[in-house]
Short mmCIF file of C-alpha atoms (C1' of nucleotides) in Angstrom, two decimals:
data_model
loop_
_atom_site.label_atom_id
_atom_site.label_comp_id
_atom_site.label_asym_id
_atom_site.label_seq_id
_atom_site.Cartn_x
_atom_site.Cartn_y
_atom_site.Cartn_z
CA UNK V 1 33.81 18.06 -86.78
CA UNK V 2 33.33 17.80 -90.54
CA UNK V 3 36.77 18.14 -91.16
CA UNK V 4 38.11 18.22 -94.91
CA UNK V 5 41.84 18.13 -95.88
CA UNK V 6 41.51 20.67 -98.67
CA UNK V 7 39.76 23.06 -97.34
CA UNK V 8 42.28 23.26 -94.35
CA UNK V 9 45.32 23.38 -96.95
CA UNK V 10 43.33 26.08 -98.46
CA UNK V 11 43.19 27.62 -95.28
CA UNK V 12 46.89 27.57 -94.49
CA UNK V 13 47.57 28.95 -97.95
CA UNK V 14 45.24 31.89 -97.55
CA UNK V 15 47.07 32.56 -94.60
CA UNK V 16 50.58 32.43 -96.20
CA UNK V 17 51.07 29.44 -94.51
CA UNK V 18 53.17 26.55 -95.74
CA UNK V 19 51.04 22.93 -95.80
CA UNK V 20 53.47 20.32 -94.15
CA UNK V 21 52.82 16.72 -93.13
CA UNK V 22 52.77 17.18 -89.27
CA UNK V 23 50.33 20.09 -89.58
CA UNK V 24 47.98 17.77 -91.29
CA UNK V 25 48.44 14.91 -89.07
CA UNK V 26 47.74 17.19 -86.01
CA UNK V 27 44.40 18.09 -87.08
CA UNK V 28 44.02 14.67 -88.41
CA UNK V 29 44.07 13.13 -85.01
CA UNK V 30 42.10 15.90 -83.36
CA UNK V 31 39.33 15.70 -86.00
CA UNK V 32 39.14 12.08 -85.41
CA UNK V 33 38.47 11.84 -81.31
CA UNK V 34 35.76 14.28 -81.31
CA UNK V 35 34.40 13.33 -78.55
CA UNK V 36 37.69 13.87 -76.42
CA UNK V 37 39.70 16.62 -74.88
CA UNK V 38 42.88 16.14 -75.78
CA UNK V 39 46.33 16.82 -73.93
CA UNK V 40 49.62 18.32 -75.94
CA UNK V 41 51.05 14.79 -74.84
CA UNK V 42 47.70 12.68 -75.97
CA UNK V 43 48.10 14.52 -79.20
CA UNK V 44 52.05 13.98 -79.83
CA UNK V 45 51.08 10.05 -79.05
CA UNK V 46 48.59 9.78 -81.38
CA UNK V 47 50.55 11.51 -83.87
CA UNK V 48 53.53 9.38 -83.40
CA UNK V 49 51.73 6.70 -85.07
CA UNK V 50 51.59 8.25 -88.35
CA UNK V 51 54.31 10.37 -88.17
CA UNK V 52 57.04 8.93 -86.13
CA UNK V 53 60.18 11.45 -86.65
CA UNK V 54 57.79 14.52 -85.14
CA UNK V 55 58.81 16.01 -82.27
CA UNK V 56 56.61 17.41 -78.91
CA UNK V 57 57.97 20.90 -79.81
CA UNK V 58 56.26 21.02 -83.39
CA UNK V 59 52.83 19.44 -81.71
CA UNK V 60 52.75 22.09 -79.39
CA UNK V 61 53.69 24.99 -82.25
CA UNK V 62 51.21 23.43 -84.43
CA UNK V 63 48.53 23.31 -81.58
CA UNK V 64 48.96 26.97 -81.25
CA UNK V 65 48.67 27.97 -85.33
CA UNK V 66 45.56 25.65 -85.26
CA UNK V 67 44.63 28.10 -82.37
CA UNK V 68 45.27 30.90 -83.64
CA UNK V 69 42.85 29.99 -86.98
CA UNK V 70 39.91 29.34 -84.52
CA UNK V 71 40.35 25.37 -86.28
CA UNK V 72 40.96 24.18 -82.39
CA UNK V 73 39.52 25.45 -79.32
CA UNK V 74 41.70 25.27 -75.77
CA UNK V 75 39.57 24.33 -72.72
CA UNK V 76 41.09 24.09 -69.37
CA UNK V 77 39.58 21.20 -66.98
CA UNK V 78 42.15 22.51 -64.59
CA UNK V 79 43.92 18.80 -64.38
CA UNK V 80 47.46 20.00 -65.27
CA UNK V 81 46.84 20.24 -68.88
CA UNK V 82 45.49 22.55 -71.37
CA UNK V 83 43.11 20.32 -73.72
CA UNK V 84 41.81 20.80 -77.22
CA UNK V 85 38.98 19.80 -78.73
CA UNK V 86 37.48 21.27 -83.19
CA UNK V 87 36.82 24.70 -83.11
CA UNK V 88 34.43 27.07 -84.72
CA UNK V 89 35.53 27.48 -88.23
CA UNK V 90 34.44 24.31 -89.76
CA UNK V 91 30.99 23.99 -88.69
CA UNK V 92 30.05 27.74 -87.02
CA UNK V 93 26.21 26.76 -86.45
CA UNK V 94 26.95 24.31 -83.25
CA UNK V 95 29.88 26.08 -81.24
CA UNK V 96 28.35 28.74 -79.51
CA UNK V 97 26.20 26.66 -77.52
CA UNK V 98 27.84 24.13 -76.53
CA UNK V 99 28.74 23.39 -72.24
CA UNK V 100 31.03 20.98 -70.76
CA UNK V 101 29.31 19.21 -67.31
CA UNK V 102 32.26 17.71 -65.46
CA UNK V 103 31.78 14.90 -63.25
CA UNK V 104 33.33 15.63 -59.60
CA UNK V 105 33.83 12.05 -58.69
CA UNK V 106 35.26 10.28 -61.77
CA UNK V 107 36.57 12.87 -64.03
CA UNK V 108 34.18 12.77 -66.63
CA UNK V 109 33.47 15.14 -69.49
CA UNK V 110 30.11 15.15 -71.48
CA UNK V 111 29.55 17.89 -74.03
CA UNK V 112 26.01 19.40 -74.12
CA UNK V 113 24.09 21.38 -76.49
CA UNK V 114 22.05 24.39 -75.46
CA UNK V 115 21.53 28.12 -76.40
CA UNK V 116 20.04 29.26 -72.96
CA UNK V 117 22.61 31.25 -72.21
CA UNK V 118 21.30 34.09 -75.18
CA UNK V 119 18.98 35.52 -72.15
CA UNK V 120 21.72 36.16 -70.28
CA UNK V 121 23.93 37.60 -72.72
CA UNK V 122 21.41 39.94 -73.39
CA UNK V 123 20.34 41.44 -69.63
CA UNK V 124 24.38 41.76 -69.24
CA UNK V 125 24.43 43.74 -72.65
CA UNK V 126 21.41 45.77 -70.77
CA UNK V 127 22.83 45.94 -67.17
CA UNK V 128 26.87 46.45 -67.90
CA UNK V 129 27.08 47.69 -71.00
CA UNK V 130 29.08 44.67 -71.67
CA UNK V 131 29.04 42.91 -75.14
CA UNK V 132 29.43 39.45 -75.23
CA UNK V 133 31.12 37.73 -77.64
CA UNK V 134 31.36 34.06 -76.57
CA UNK V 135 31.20 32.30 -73.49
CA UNK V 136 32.32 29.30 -71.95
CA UNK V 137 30.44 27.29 -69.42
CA UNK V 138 31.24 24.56 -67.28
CA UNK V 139 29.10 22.87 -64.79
CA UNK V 140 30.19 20.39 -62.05
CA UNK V 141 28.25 17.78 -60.43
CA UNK V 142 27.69 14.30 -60.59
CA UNK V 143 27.09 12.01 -63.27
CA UNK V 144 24.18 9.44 -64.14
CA UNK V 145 26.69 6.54 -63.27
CA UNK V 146 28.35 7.97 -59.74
CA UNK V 147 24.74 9.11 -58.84
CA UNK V 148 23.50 5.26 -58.99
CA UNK V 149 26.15 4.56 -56.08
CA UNK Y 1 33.40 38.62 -48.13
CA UNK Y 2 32.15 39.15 -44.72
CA UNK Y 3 35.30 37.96 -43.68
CA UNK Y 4 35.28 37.27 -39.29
CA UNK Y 5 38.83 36.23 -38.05
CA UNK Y 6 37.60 34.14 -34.93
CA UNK Y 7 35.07 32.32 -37.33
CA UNK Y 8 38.37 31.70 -39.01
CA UNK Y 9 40.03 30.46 -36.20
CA UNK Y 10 37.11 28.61 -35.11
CA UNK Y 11 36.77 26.30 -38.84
CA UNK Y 12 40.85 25.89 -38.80
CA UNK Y 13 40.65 24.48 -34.81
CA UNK Y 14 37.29 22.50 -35.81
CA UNK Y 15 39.26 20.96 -38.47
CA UNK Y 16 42.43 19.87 -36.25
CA UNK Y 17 44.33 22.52 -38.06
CA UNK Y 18 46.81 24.92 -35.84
CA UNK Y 19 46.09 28.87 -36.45
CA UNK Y 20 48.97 30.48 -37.05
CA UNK Y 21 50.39 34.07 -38.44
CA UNK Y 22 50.56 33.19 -42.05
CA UNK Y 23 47.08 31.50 -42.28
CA UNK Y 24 45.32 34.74 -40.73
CA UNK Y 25 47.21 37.09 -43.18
CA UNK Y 26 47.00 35.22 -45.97
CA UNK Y 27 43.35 35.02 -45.79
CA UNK Y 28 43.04 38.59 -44.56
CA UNK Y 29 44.44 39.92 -47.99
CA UNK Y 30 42.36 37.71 -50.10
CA UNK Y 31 39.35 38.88 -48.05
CA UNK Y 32 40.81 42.45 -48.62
CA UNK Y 33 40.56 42.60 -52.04
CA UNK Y 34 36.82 41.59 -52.90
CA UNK Y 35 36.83 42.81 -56.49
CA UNK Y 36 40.34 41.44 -57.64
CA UNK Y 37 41.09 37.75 -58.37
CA UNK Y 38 44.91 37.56 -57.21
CA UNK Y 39 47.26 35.26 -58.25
CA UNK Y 40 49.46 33.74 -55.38
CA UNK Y 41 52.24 35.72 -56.95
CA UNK Y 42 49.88 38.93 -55.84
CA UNK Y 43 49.10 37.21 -52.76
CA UNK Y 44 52.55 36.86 -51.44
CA UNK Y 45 53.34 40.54 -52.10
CA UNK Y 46 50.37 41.90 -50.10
CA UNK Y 47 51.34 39.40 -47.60
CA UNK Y 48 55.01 40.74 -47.21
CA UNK Y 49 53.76 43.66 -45.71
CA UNK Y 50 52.34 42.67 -43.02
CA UNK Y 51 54.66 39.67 -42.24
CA UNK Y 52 57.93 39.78 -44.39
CA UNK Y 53 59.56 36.60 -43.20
CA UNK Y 54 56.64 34.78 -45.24
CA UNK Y 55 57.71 32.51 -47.95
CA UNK Y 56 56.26 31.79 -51.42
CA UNK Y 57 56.15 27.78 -50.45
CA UNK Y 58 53.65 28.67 -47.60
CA UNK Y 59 51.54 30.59 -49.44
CA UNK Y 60 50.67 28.19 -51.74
CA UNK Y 61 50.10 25.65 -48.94
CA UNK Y 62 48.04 28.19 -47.45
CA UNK Y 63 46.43 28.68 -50.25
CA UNK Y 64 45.29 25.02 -50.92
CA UNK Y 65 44.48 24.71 -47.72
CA UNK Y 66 41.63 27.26 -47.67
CA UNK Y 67 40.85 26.20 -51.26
CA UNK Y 68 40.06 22.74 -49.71
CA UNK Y 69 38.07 24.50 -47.26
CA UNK Y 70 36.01 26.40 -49.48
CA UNK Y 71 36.93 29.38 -47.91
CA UNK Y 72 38.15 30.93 -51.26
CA UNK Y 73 37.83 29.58 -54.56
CA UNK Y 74 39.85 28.53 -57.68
CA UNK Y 75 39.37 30.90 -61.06
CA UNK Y 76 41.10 30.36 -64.07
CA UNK Y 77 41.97 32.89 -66.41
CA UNK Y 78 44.40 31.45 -69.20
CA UNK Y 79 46.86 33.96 -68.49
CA UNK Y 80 49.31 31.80 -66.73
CA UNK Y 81 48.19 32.02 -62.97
CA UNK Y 82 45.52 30.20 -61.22
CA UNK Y 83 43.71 32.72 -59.37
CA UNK Y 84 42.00 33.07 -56.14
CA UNK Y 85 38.99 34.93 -54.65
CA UNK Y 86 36.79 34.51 -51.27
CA UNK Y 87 34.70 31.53 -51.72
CA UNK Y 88 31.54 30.42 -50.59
CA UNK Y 89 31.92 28.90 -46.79
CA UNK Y 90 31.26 32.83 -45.29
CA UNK Y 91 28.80 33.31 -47.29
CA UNK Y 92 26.40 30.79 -49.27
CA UNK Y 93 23.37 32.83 -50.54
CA UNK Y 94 25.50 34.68 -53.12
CA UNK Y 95 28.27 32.59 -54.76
CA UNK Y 96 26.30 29.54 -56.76
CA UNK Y 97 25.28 32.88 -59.27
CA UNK Y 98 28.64 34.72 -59.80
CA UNK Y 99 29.88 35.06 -63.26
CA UNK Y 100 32.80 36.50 -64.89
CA UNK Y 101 32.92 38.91 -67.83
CA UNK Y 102 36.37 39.00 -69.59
CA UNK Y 103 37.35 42.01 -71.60
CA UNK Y 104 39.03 40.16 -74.88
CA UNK Y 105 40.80 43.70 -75.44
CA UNK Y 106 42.02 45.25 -72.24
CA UNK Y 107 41.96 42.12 -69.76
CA UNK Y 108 39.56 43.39 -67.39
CA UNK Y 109 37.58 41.13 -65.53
CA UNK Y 110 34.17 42.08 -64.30
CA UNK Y 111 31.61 39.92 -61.65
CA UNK Y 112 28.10 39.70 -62.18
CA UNK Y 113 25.45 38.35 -60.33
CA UNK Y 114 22.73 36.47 -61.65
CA UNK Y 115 20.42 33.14 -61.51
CA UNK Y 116 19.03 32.13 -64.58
CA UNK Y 117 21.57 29.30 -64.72
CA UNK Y 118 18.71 26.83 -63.22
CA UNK Y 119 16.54 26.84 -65.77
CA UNK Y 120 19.57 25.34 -68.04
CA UNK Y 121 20.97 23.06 -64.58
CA UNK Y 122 17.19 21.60 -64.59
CA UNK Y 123 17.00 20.74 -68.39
CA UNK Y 124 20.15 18.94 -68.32
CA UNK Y 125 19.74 16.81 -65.16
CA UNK Y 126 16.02 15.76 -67.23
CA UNK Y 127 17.87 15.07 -70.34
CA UNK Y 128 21.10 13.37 -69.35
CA UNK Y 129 20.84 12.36 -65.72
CA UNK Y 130 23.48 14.94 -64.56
CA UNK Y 131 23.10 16.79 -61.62
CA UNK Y 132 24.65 20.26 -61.43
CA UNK Y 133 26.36 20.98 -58.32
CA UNK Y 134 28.13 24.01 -58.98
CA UNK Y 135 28.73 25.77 -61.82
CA UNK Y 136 31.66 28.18 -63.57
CA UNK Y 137 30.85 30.97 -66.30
CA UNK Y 138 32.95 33.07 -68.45
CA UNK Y 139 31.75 35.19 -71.25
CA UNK Y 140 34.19 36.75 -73.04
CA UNK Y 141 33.46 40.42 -75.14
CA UNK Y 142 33.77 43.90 -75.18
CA UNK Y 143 33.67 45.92 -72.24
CA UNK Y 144 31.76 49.08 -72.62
CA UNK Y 145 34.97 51.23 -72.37
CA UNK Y 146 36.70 49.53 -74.88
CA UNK Y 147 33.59 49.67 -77.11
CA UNK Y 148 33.67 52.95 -77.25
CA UNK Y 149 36.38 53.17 -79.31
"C1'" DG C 1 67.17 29.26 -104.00
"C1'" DT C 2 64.63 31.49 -100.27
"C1'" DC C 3 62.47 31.17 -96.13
"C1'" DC C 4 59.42 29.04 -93.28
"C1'" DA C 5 58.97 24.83 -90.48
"C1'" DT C 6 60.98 21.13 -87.87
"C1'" DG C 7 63.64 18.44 -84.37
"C1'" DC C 8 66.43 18.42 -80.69
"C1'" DA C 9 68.12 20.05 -76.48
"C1'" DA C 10 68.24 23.57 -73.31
"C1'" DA C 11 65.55 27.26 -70.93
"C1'" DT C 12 61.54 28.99 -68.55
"C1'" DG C 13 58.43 29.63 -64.91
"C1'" DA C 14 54.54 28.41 -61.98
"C1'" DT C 15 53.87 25.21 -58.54
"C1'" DT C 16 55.46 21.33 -55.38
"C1'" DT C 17 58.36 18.96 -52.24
"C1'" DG C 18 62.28 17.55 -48.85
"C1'" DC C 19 64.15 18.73 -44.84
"C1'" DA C 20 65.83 20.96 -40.74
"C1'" DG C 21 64.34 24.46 -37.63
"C1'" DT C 22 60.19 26.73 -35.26
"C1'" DA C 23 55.82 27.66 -33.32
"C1'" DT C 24 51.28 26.02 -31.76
"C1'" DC C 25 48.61 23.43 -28.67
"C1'" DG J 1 57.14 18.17 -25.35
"C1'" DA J 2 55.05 16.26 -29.50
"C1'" DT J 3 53.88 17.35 -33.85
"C1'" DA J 4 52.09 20.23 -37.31
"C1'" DC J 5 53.83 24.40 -39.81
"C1'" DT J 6 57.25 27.22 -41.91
"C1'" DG J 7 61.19 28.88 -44.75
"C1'" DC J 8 64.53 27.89 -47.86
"C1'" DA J 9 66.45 25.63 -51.67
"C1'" DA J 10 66.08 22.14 -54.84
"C1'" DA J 11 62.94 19.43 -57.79
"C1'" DT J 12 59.10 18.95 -61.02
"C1'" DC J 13 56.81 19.26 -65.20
"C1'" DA J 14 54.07 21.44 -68.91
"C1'" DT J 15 55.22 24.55 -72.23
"C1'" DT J 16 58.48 27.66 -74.87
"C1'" DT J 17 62.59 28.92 -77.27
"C1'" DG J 18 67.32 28.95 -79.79
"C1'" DC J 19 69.52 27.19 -83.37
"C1'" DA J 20 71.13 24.37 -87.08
"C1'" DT J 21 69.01 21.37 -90.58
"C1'" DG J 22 65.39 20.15 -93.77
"C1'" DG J 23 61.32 20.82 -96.73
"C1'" DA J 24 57.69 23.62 -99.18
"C1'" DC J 25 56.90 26.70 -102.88
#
DNA sequence: GTCCATGCAAATGATTTGCAGTATC
DNA sequence: GATACTGCAAATCATTTGCATGGAC
């Protein structure tokens, strides 16, 4: 979230990056749906609106430089797309802890909040030697609405 | 695990479903392989051995077909494949608390058992209403090989 | 002016599907 | 013997790539 313009074209130039229009309009639209999980395709439509000469190619190249700068996250819902949704480096406190619960019957997504999962990151550190870095958690079920029926 | 062909046999015929060649093999391998999460690429080779007129087509019928089943399940490691491993219809007590560690260096991909995923399913069907069916963890880190260096 | 970035069209590659032949029940 | 299943080849579709042009610095 929190997204500002010129501290991402400070980013890009830090990175020897050039600062173009469609880069800018692709974070643009992401910053502004943050409650969604955007498509490649979702994105490019949006995008169009602003920007009409872009093409899919340069949505999906910028999708992966956004990526790569940890300014986008990919989630898979495993629906035939890869989705994005802000990343990490603007706002570091709230990633981390943060689930997806995925309604079985309609598709849903709602984003939750919680740091449980620091527990179990540590008896795995403990048990396997394994350090965790980051995790990503997704829970299936049903949601409030479906449940009424 | 705990794989039993004429239980097998028994769930395809209870489901109007004929039992053939390809459906015991191709469920054999998977069930062969307990620590590996095969791709249906990997599937179809360990499959050729045993019956070599197999094609690629069937396997991923096959494949959906025991996914729909529940007798394996449907993992997902962004690398390209959707992967497969034996799911929970053989054997319930253990599966619901099965995560994955992912090596972010080497690849690796290590299972771990554990539980304390219902403290955080219970606090979220109290806050929001959802209730947690099933659930799908991957932490991503170091592994304690490649720590080492 | 130099390169990096873009747009377009063509390529890629995992998965799916149509169809005629084959095996199961 | 009817019909579901299989193998093969062709189709699909998200994503990637090659290349000539255009834009940022």
């Amino acid at each position: 979230m929190k997204y500002d313009r010129e501290q991402f074209k400070r980013i890009l130039k830090e990175n020897g990056l050039k600062v173009t229009r469609q880069r800018l309009v692709v974070l643009e639209a992401i910053s502004s749906c943050p409650e969604e999980h955007l498509s490649a395709d979702e994105i490019f439509a949006l995008v169009k609106v602003d920007c009409p000469e872009i093409g899919l190619a340069t949505v999906y190249r910028t999708i992966q430089l956004l990526s790569e700068l940890h300014l986008i996250d990919r989630i898979n819902f495993d629906d035939g797309y890869v989705r994005y949704e802000m990343g990490s480096a603007f706002d570091r406190e709230q990633k981390h802890h943060h689930h997806h619960l995925i309604c079985s019957n309609c598709g849903k997504v709602i984003s939750f909040q919680d740091d449980l999962l620091e527990e179990l990151e540590e008896k795995i550190a403990r048990t396997t030697g394994f350090e965790v870095v980051d995790h990503e958690v997704k829970l299936y079920g049903h949601c409030k609405d479906c449940r009424r029926k």
